[in-house]
CSV table of C-alpha atoms and ligand atoms in Angstrom, one decimal:
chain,number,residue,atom,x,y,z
A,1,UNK,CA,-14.5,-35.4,-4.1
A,2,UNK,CA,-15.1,-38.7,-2.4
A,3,UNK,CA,-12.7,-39.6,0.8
A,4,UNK,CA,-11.0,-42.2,-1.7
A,5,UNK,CA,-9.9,-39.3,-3.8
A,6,UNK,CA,-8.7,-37.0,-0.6
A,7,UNK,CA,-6.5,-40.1,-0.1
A,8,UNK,CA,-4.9,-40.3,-3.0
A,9,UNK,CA,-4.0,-37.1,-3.3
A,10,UNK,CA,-2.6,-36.7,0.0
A,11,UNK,CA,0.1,-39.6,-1.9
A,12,UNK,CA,1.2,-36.8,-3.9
A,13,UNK,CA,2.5,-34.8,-1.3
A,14,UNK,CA,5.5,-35.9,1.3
A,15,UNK,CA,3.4,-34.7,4.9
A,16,UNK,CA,3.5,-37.3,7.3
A,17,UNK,CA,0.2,-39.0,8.1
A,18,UNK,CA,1.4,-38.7,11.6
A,19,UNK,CA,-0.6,-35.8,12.2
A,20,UNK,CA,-3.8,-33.7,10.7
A,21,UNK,CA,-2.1,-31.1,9.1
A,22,UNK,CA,-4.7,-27.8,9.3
A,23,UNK,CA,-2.3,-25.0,9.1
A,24,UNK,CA,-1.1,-25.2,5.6
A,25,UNK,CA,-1.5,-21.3,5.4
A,26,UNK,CA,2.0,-21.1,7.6
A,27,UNK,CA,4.4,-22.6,5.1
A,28,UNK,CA,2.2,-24.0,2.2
A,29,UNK,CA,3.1,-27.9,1.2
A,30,UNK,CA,5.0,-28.5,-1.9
A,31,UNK,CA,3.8,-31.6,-4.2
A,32,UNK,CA,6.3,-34.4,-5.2
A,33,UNK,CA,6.1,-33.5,-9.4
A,34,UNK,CA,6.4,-29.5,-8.2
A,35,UNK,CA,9.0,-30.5,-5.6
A,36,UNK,CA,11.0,-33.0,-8.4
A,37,UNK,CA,10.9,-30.1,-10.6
A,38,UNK,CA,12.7,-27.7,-8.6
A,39,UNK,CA,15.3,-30.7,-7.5
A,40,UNK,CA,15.6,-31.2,-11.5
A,41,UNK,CA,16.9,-27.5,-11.7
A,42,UNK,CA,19.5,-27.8,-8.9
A,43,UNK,CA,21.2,-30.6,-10.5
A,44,UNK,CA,20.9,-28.8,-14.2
A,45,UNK,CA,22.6,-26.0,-12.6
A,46,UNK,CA,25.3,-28.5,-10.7
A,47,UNK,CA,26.1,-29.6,-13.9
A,48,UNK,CA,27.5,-26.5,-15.4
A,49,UNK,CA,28.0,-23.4,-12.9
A,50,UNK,CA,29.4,-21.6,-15.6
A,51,UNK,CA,26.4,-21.3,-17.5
A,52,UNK,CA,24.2,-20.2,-14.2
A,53,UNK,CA,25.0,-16.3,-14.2
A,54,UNK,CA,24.9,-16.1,-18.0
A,55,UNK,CA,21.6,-18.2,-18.4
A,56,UNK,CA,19.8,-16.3,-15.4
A,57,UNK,CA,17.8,-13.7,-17.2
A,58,UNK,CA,16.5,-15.9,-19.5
A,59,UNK,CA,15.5,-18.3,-16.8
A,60,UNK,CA,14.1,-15.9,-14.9
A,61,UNK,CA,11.9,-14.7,-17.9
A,62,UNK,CA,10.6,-17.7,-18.6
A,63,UNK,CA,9.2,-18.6,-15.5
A,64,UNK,CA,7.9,-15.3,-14.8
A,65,UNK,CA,5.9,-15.1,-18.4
A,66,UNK,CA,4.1,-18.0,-16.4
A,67,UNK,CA,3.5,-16.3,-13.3
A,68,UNK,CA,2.7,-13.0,-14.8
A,69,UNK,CA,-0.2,-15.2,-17.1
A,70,UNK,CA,-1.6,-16.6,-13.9
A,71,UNK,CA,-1.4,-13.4,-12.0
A,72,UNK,CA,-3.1,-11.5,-15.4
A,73,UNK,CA,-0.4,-8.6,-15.5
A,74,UNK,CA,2.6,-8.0,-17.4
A,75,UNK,CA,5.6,-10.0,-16.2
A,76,UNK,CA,7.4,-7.4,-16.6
A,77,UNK,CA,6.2,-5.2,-13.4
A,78,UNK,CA,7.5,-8.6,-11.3
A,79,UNK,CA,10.4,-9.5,-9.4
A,80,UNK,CA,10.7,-12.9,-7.9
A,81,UNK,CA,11.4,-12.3,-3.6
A,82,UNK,CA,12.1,-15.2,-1.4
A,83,UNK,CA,9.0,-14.3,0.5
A,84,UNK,CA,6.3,-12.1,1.0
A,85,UNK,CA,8.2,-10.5,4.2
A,86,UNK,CA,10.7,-9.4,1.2
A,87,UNK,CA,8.8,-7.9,-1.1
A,88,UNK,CA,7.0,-5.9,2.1
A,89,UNK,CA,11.0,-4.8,2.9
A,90,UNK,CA,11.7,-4.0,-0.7
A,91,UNK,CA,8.6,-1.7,-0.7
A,92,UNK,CA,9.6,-0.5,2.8
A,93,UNK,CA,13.4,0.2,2.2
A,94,UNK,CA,12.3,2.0,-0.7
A,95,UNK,CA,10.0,4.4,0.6
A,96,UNK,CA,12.6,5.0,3.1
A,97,UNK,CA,13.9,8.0,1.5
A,98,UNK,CA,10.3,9.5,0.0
A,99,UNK,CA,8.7,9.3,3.3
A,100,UNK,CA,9.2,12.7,5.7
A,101,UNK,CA,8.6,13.6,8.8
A,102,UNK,CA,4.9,13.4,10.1
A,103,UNK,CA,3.8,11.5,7.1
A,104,UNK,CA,1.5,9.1,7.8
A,105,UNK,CA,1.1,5.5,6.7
A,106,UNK,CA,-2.3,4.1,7.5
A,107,UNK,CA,-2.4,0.1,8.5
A,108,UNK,CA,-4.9,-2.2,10.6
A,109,UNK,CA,-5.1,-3.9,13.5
A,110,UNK,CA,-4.7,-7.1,11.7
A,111,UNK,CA,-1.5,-6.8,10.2
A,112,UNK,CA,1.2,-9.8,10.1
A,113,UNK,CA,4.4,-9.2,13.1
A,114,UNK,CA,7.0,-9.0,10.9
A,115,UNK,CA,5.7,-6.7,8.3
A,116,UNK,CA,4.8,-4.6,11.0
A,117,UNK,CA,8.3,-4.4,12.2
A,118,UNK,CA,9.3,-3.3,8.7
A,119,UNK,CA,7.2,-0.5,8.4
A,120,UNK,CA,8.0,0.7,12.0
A,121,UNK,CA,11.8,0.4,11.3
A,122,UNK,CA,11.2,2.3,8.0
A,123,UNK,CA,9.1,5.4,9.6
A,124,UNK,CA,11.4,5.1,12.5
A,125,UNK,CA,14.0,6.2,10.1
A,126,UNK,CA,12.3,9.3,8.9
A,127,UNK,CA,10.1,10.5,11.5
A,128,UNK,CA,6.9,9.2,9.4
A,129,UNK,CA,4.1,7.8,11.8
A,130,UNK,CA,2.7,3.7,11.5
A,131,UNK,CA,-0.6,4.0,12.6
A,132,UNK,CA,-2.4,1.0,13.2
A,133,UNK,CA,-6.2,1.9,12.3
A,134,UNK,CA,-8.4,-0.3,14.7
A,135,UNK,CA,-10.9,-2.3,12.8
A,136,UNK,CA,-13.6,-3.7,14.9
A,137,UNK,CA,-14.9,-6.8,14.4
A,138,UNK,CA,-17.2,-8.0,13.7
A,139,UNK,CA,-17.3,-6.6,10.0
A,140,UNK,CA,-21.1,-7.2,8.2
A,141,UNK,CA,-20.3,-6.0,5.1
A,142,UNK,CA,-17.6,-4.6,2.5
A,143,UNK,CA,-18.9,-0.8,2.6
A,144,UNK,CA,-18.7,-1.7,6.6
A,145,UNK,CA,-15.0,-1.7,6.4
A,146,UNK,CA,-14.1,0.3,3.9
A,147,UNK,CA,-16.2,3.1,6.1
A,148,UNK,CA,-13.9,2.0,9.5
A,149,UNK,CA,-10.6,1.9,7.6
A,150,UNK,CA,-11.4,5.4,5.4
A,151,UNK,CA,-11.9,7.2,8.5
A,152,UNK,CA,-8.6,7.1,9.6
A,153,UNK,CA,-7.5,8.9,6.1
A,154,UNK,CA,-6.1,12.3,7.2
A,155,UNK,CA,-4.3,15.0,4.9
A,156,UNK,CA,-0.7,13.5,5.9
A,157,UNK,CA,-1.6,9.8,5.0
A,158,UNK,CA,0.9,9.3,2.3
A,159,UNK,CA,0.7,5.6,2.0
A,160,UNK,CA,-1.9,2.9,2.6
A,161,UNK,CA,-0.8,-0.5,3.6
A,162,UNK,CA,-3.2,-3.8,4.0
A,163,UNK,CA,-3.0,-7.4,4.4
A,164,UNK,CA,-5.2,-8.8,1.4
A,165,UNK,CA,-6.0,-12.0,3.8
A,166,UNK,CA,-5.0,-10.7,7.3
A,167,UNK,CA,-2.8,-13.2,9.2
A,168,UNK,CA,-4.4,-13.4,12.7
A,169,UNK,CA,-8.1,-12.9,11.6
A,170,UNK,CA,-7.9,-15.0,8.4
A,171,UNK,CA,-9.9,-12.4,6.5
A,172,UNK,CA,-10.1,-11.0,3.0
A,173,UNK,CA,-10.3,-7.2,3.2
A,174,UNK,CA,-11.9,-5.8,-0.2
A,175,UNK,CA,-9.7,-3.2,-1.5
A,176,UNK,CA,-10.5,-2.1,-4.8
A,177,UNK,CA,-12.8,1.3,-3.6
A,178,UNK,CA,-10.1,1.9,-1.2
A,179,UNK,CA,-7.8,2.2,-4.0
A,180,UNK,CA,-10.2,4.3,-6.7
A,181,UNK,CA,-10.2,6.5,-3.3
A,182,UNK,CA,-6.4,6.2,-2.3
A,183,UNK,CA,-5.8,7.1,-6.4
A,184,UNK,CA,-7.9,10.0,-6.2
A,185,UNK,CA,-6.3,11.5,-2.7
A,186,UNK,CA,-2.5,10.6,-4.2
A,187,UNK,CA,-2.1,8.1,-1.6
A,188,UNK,CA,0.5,5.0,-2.6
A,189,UNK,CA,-1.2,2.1,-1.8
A,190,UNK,CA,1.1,-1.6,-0.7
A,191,UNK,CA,-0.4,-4.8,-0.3
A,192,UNK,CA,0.5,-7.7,2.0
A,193,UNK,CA,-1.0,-10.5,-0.1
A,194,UNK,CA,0.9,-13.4,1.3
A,195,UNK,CA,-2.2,-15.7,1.5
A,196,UNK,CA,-4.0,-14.6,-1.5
A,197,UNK,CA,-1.9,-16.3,-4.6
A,198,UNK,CA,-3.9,-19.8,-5.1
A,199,UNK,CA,-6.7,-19.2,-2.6
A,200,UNK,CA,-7.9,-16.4,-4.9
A,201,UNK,CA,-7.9,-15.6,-8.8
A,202,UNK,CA,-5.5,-12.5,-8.7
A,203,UNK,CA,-5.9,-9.7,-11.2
A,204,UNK,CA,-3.0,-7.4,-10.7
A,205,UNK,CA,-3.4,-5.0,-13.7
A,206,UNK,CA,-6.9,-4.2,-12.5
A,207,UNK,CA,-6.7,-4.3,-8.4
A,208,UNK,CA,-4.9,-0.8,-8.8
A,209,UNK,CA,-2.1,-1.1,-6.0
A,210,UNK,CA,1.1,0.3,-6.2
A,211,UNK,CA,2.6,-2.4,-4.7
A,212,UNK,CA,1.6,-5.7,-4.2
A,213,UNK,CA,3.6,-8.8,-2.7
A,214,UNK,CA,2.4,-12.6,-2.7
A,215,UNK,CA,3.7,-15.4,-1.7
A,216,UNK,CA,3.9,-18.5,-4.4
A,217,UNK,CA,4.9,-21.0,-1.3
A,218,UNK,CA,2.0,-21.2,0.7
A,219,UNK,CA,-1.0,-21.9,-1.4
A,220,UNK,CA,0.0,-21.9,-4.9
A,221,UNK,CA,1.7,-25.8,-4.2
A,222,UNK,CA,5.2,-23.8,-4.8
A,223,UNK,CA,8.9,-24.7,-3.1
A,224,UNK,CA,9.6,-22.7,0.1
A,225,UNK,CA,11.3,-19.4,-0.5
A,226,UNK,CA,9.1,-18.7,-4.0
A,227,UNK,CA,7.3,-15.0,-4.0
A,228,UNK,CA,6.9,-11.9,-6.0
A,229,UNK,CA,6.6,-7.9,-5.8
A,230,UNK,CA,3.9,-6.8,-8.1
A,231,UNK,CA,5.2,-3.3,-8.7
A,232,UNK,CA,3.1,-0.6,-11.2
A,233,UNK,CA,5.2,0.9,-13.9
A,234,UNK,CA,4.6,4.4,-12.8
A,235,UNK,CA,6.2,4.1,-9.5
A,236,UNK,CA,9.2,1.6,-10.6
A,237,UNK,CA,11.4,4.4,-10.5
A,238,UNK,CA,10.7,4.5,-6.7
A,239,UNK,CA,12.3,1.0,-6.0
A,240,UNK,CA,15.8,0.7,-4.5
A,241,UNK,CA,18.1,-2.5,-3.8
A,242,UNK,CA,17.7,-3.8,-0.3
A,243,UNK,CA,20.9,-5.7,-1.2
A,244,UNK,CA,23.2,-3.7,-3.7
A,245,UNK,CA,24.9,-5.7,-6.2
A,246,UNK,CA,25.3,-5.9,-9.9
A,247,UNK,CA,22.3,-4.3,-11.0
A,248,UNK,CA,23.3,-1.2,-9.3
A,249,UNK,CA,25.7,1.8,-10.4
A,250,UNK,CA,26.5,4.7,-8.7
A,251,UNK,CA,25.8,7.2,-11.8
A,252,UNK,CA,23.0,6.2,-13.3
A,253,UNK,CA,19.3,4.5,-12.2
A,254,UNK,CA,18.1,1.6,-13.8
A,255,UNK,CA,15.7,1.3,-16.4
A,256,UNK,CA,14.5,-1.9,-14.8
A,257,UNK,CA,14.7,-1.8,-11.1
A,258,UNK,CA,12.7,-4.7,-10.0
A,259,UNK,CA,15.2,-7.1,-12.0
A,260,UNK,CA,18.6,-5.2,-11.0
A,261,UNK,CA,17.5,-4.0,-7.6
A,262,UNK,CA,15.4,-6.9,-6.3
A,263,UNK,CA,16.3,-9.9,-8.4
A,264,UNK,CA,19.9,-9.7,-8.7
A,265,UNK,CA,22.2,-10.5,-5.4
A,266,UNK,CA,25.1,-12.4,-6.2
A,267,UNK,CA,25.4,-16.1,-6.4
A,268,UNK,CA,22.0,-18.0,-5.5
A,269,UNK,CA,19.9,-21.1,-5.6
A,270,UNK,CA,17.1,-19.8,-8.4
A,271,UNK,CA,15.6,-23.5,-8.7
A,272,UNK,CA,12.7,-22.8,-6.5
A,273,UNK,CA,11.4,-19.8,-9.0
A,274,UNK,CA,12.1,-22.3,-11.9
A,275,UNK,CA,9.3,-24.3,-10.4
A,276,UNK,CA,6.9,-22.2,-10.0
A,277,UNK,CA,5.6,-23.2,-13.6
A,278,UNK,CA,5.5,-26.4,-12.5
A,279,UNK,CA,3.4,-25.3,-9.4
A,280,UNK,CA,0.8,-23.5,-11.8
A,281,UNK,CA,0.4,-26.7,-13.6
A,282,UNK,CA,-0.1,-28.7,-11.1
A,283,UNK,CA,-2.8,-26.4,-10.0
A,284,UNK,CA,-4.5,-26.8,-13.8
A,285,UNK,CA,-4.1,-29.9,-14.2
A,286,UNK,CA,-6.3,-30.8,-10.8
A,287,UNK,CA,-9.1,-28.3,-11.4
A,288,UNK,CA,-8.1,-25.6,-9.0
A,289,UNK,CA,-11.6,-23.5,-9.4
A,290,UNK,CA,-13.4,-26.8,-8.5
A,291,UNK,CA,-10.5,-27.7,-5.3
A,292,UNK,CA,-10.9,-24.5,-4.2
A,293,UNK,CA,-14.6,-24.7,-3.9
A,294,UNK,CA,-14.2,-28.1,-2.6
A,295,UNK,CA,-12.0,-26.8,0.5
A,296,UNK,CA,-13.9,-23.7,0.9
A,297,UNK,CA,-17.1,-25.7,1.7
A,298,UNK,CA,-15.4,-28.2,3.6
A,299,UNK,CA,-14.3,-25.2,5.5
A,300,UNK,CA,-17.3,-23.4,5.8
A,301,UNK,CA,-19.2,-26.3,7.3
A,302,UNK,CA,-16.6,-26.8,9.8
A,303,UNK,CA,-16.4,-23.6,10.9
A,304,UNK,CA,-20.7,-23.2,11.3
A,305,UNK,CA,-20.8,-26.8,12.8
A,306,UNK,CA,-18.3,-25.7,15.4
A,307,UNK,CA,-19.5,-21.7,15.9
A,308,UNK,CA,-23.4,-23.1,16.5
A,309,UNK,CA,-22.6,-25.2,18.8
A,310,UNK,CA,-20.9,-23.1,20.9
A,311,UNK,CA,-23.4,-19.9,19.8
A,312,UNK,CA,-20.8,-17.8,18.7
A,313,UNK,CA,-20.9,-15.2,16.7
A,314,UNK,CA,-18.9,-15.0,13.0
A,315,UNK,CA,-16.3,-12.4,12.6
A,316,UNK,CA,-17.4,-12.1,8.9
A,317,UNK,CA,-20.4,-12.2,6.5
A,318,UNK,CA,-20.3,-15.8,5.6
A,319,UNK,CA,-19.3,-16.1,2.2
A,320,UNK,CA,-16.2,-16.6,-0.4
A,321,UNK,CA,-15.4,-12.8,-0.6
A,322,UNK,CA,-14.3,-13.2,3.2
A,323,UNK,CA,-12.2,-16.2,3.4
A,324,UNK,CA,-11.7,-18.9,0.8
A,325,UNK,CA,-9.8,-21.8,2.2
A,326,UNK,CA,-7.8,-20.0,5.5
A,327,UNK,CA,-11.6,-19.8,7.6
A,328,UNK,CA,-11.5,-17.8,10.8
A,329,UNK,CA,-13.7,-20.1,13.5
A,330,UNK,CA,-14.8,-18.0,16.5
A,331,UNK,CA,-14.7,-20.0,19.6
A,332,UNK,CA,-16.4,-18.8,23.4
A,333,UNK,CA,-14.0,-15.5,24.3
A,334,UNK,CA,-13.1,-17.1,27.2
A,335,UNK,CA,-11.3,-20.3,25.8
A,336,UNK,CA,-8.4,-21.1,27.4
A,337,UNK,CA,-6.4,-21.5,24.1
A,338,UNK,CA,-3.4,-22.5,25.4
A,339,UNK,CA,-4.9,-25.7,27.1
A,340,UNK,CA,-7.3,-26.2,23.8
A,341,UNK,CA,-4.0,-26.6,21.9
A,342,UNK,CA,-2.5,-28.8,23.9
A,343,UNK,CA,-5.6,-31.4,24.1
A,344,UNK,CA,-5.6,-30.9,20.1
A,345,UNK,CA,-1.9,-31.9,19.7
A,346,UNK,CA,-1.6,-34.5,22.7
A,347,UNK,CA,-4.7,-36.2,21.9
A,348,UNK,CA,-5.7,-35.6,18.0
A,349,UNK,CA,-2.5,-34.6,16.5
A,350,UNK,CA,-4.0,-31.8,15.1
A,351,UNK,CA,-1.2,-29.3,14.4
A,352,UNK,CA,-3.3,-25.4,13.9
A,353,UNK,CA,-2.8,-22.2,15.4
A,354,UNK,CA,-4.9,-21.2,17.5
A,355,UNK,CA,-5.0,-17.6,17.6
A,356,UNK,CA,-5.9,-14.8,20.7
A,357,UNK,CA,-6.4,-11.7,18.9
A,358,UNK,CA,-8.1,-8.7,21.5
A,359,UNK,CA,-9.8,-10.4,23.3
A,360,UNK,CA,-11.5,-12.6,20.4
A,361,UNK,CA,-10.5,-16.6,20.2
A,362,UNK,CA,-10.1,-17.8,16.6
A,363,UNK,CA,-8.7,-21.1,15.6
A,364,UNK,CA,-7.9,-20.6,11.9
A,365,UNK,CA,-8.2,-23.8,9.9
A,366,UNK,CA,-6.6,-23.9,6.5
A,367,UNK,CA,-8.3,-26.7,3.8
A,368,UNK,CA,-6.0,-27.7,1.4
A,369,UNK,CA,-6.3,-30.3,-1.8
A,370,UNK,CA,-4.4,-32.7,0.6
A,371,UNK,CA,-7.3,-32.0,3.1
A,372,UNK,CA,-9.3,-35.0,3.8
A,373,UNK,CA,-13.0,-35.0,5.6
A,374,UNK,CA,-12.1,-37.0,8.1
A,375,UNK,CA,-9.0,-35.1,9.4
A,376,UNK,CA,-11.5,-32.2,9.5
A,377,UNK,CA,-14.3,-34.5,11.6
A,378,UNK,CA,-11.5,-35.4,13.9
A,379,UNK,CA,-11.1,-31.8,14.7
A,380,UNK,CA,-14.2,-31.1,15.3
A,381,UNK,CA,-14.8,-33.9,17.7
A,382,UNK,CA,-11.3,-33.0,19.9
A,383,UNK,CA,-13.1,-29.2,20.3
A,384,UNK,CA,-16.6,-29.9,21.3
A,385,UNK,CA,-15.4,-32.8,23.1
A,386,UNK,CA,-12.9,-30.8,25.0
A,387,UNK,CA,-13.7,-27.3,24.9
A,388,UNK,CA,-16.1,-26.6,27.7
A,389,UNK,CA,-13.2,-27.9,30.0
A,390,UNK,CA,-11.3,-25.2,28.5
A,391,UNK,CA,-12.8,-22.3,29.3
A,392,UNK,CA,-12.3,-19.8,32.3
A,393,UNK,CA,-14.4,-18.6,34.7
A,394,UNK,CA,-14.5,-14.7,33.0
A,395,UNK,CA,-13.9,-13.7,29.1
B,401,PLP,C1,-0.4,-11.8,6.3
B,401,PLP,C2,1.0,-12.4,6.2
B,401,PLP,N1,2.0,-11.6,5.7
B,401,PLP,C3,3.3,-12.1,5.6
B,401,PLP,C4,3.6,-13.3,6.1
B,401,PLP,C5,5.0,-13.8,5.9
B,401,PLP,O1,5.2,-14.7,5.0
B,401,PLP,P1,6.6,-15.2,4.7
B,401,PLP,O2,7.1,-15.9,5.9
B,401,PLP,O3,6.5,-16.1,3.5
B,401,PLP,O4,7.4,-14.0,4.4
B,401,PLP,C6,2.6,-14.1,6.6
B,401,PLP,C7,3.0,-15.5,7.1
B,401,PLP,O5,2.2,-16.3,7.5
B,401,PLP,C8,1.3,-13.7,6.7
B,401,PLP,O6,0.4,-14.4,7.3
């Protein structure tokens, strides 16, 4: 992909050229034919309320056939959520009254805030315990963290809950032993994969977890408030409304939980879900194996130009498995990051977090299609331009 090409891509989307946008993994970035498709469905809808309610399931159906194609599982064990902080609730809420007293549920260190809040609200509830499992890094190797996270299995963990792509580390645990292990020891098993839909091909049938919640707004190309619960049949009957409505009677369960207890909540805007199609074509339609590729080298370069010249050492092994287009650079411990941020955004309009987590420094780039070479040149200039004026006198 030639810098001409970056270019015109970056036309399809709306983002200001104001700044270098490297932090798509926040919100995502809608295109304009994605965006125009979801508009197209407010104004169907303004055109005939009446018909809104009735049409819903149908609608609904539709677009999640699509999803459920491009996710390989059956659309039927998915609710659309308004975001992947949702579908962790739903899961949370519904556990709620299964959980008992010293029951533990097993987590990281490198779990997302407000997730983390939801668990510790739910076990608050009932006495269960939120344990969150150090992981050291760095890791060297899948069986490296599957070891570390195992051993904090004891006889009361009753649930396991992991970020697929962690939030503050910007790495992708592997999970599928953990879950032929979790199976075996009747553990439930709930996955925060709000990074994973679009960065990664996503096999939900075969992954294995109980629960698994994306978002289709950050790098799927989706409108904001577009995300799913991947629930498996066997445990449906576990999942209760987090806002009761319609779907819900007071003498008899559902048969299909995930679309009266989680989709159904009274009057809504449903356009964004209806573009979600639109979103996966979009994604076809430009070669999303190859962009992906594309960004995840761009990525990877960036990161090892900017971690050997400072000498620092990757949190990660060095390949796809780890991070595909979120990358986790490792800057000197003893950055001020703070200061670094404020040189990046005064000076280069570079708008990226840049993340303390323990007492490593990680500036966590995201490359997106709309990701041009010289946006990511510019960054690296501003940090080994700036950095060394950055840094304090101890780590
Ligand atoms: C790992 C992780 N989980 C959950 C979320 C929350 O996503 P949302 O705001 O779409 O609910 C984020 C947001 O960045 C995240 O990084």
């Amino acid at each position: 992909m030639t810098q001409s090409n970056a270019e015109q891509i970056r036309n399809e989307f709306f983002l200001t050229r104001e700044w270098r946008l490297l932090n798509n993994g926040s919100y995502g970035a809608c295109p304009k034919p994605v965006f125009e498709e979801f508009q197209r469905w407010q104004l169907e809808v303004e055109k005939h309320p009446g018909t809104f309610i009735g049409r819903w399931p149908e609608w609904f159906g539709q677009s999640r056939e699509a999803l459920g194609a491009y996710l390989h599982c059956d659309p039927k064990d998915l609710a659309y959520v308004t975001n992947a902080t949702m579908g962790v609730n739903v899961v949370t809420n519904s556990l709620r009254s299964w959980l008992k007293p010293g029951d533990e549920v097993l987590t990281t260190n490198h779990e997302y805030g407000a997730c983390n809040h939801a668990w510790l609200f739910a076990c608050g509830k009932t006495g269960a315990k939120y344990i969150n499992h150090p992981i050291e890094l760095p890791i060297t190797s899948d069986d490296d963290f599957v070891e570390k996270f195992w051993s904090g299995v004891t006889p009361r963990t009753r649930v396991i809950y992991l970020s697929h792509t962690t939030s503050p580390t910007a790495l992708t645990f592997p999970l599928k032993e953990l879950f032929r292990r979790a199976r075996e020891a009747g553990i439930l098993t709930v996955v925060d994969g709000a990074h994973v839909p679009g960065q990664r091909d996503l096999f939900l049938d075969d992954l294995g977890a109980d629960f698994y919640t994306g978002n289709c707004h950050k790098w799927m190309c989706a409108p904001k408030g577009t995300a799913f619960l991947h629930v498996r049949k066997d445990v449906q009957h576990m999942i209760e409304p987090l806002i009761v409505s319609h779907g819900w009677q007071p003498d008899k369960k559902s048969a299909q939980p995930l679309y009266d207890y989680v989709e159904i909540f009274g009057t809504r805007d449903i356009s964004a879900f209806m573009a979600v199609p639109a979103a996966i074509e979009f994604m076809r339609s430009h070669d999303w194996v190859q962009v992906r590729e594309r960004c995840h080298l761009m990525g990877m370069e960036t990161k090892r130009t900017i971690e050997n010249y400072f000498g620092t050492q990757s949190i990660c092994p060095d390949t796809f498995e780890w991070f595909s287009q979120l990358v986790p650079i490792r800057l000197p411990d003893n950055t001020d990051m703070a200061k670094l941020g404020q040189i990046m955004r005064d000076h280069y309009k570079v708008e990226m977090p840049l993340i303390t987590w323990n007492n490593f420094k990680i500036a966590r780039l995201s490359v997106q299609i709309y990701t041009t070479q010289d946006e990511l040149d510019a960054f690296v200039e501003g940090v080994t331009t700036h950095l060394n004026a950055c840094l304090t006198a101890t780590a």
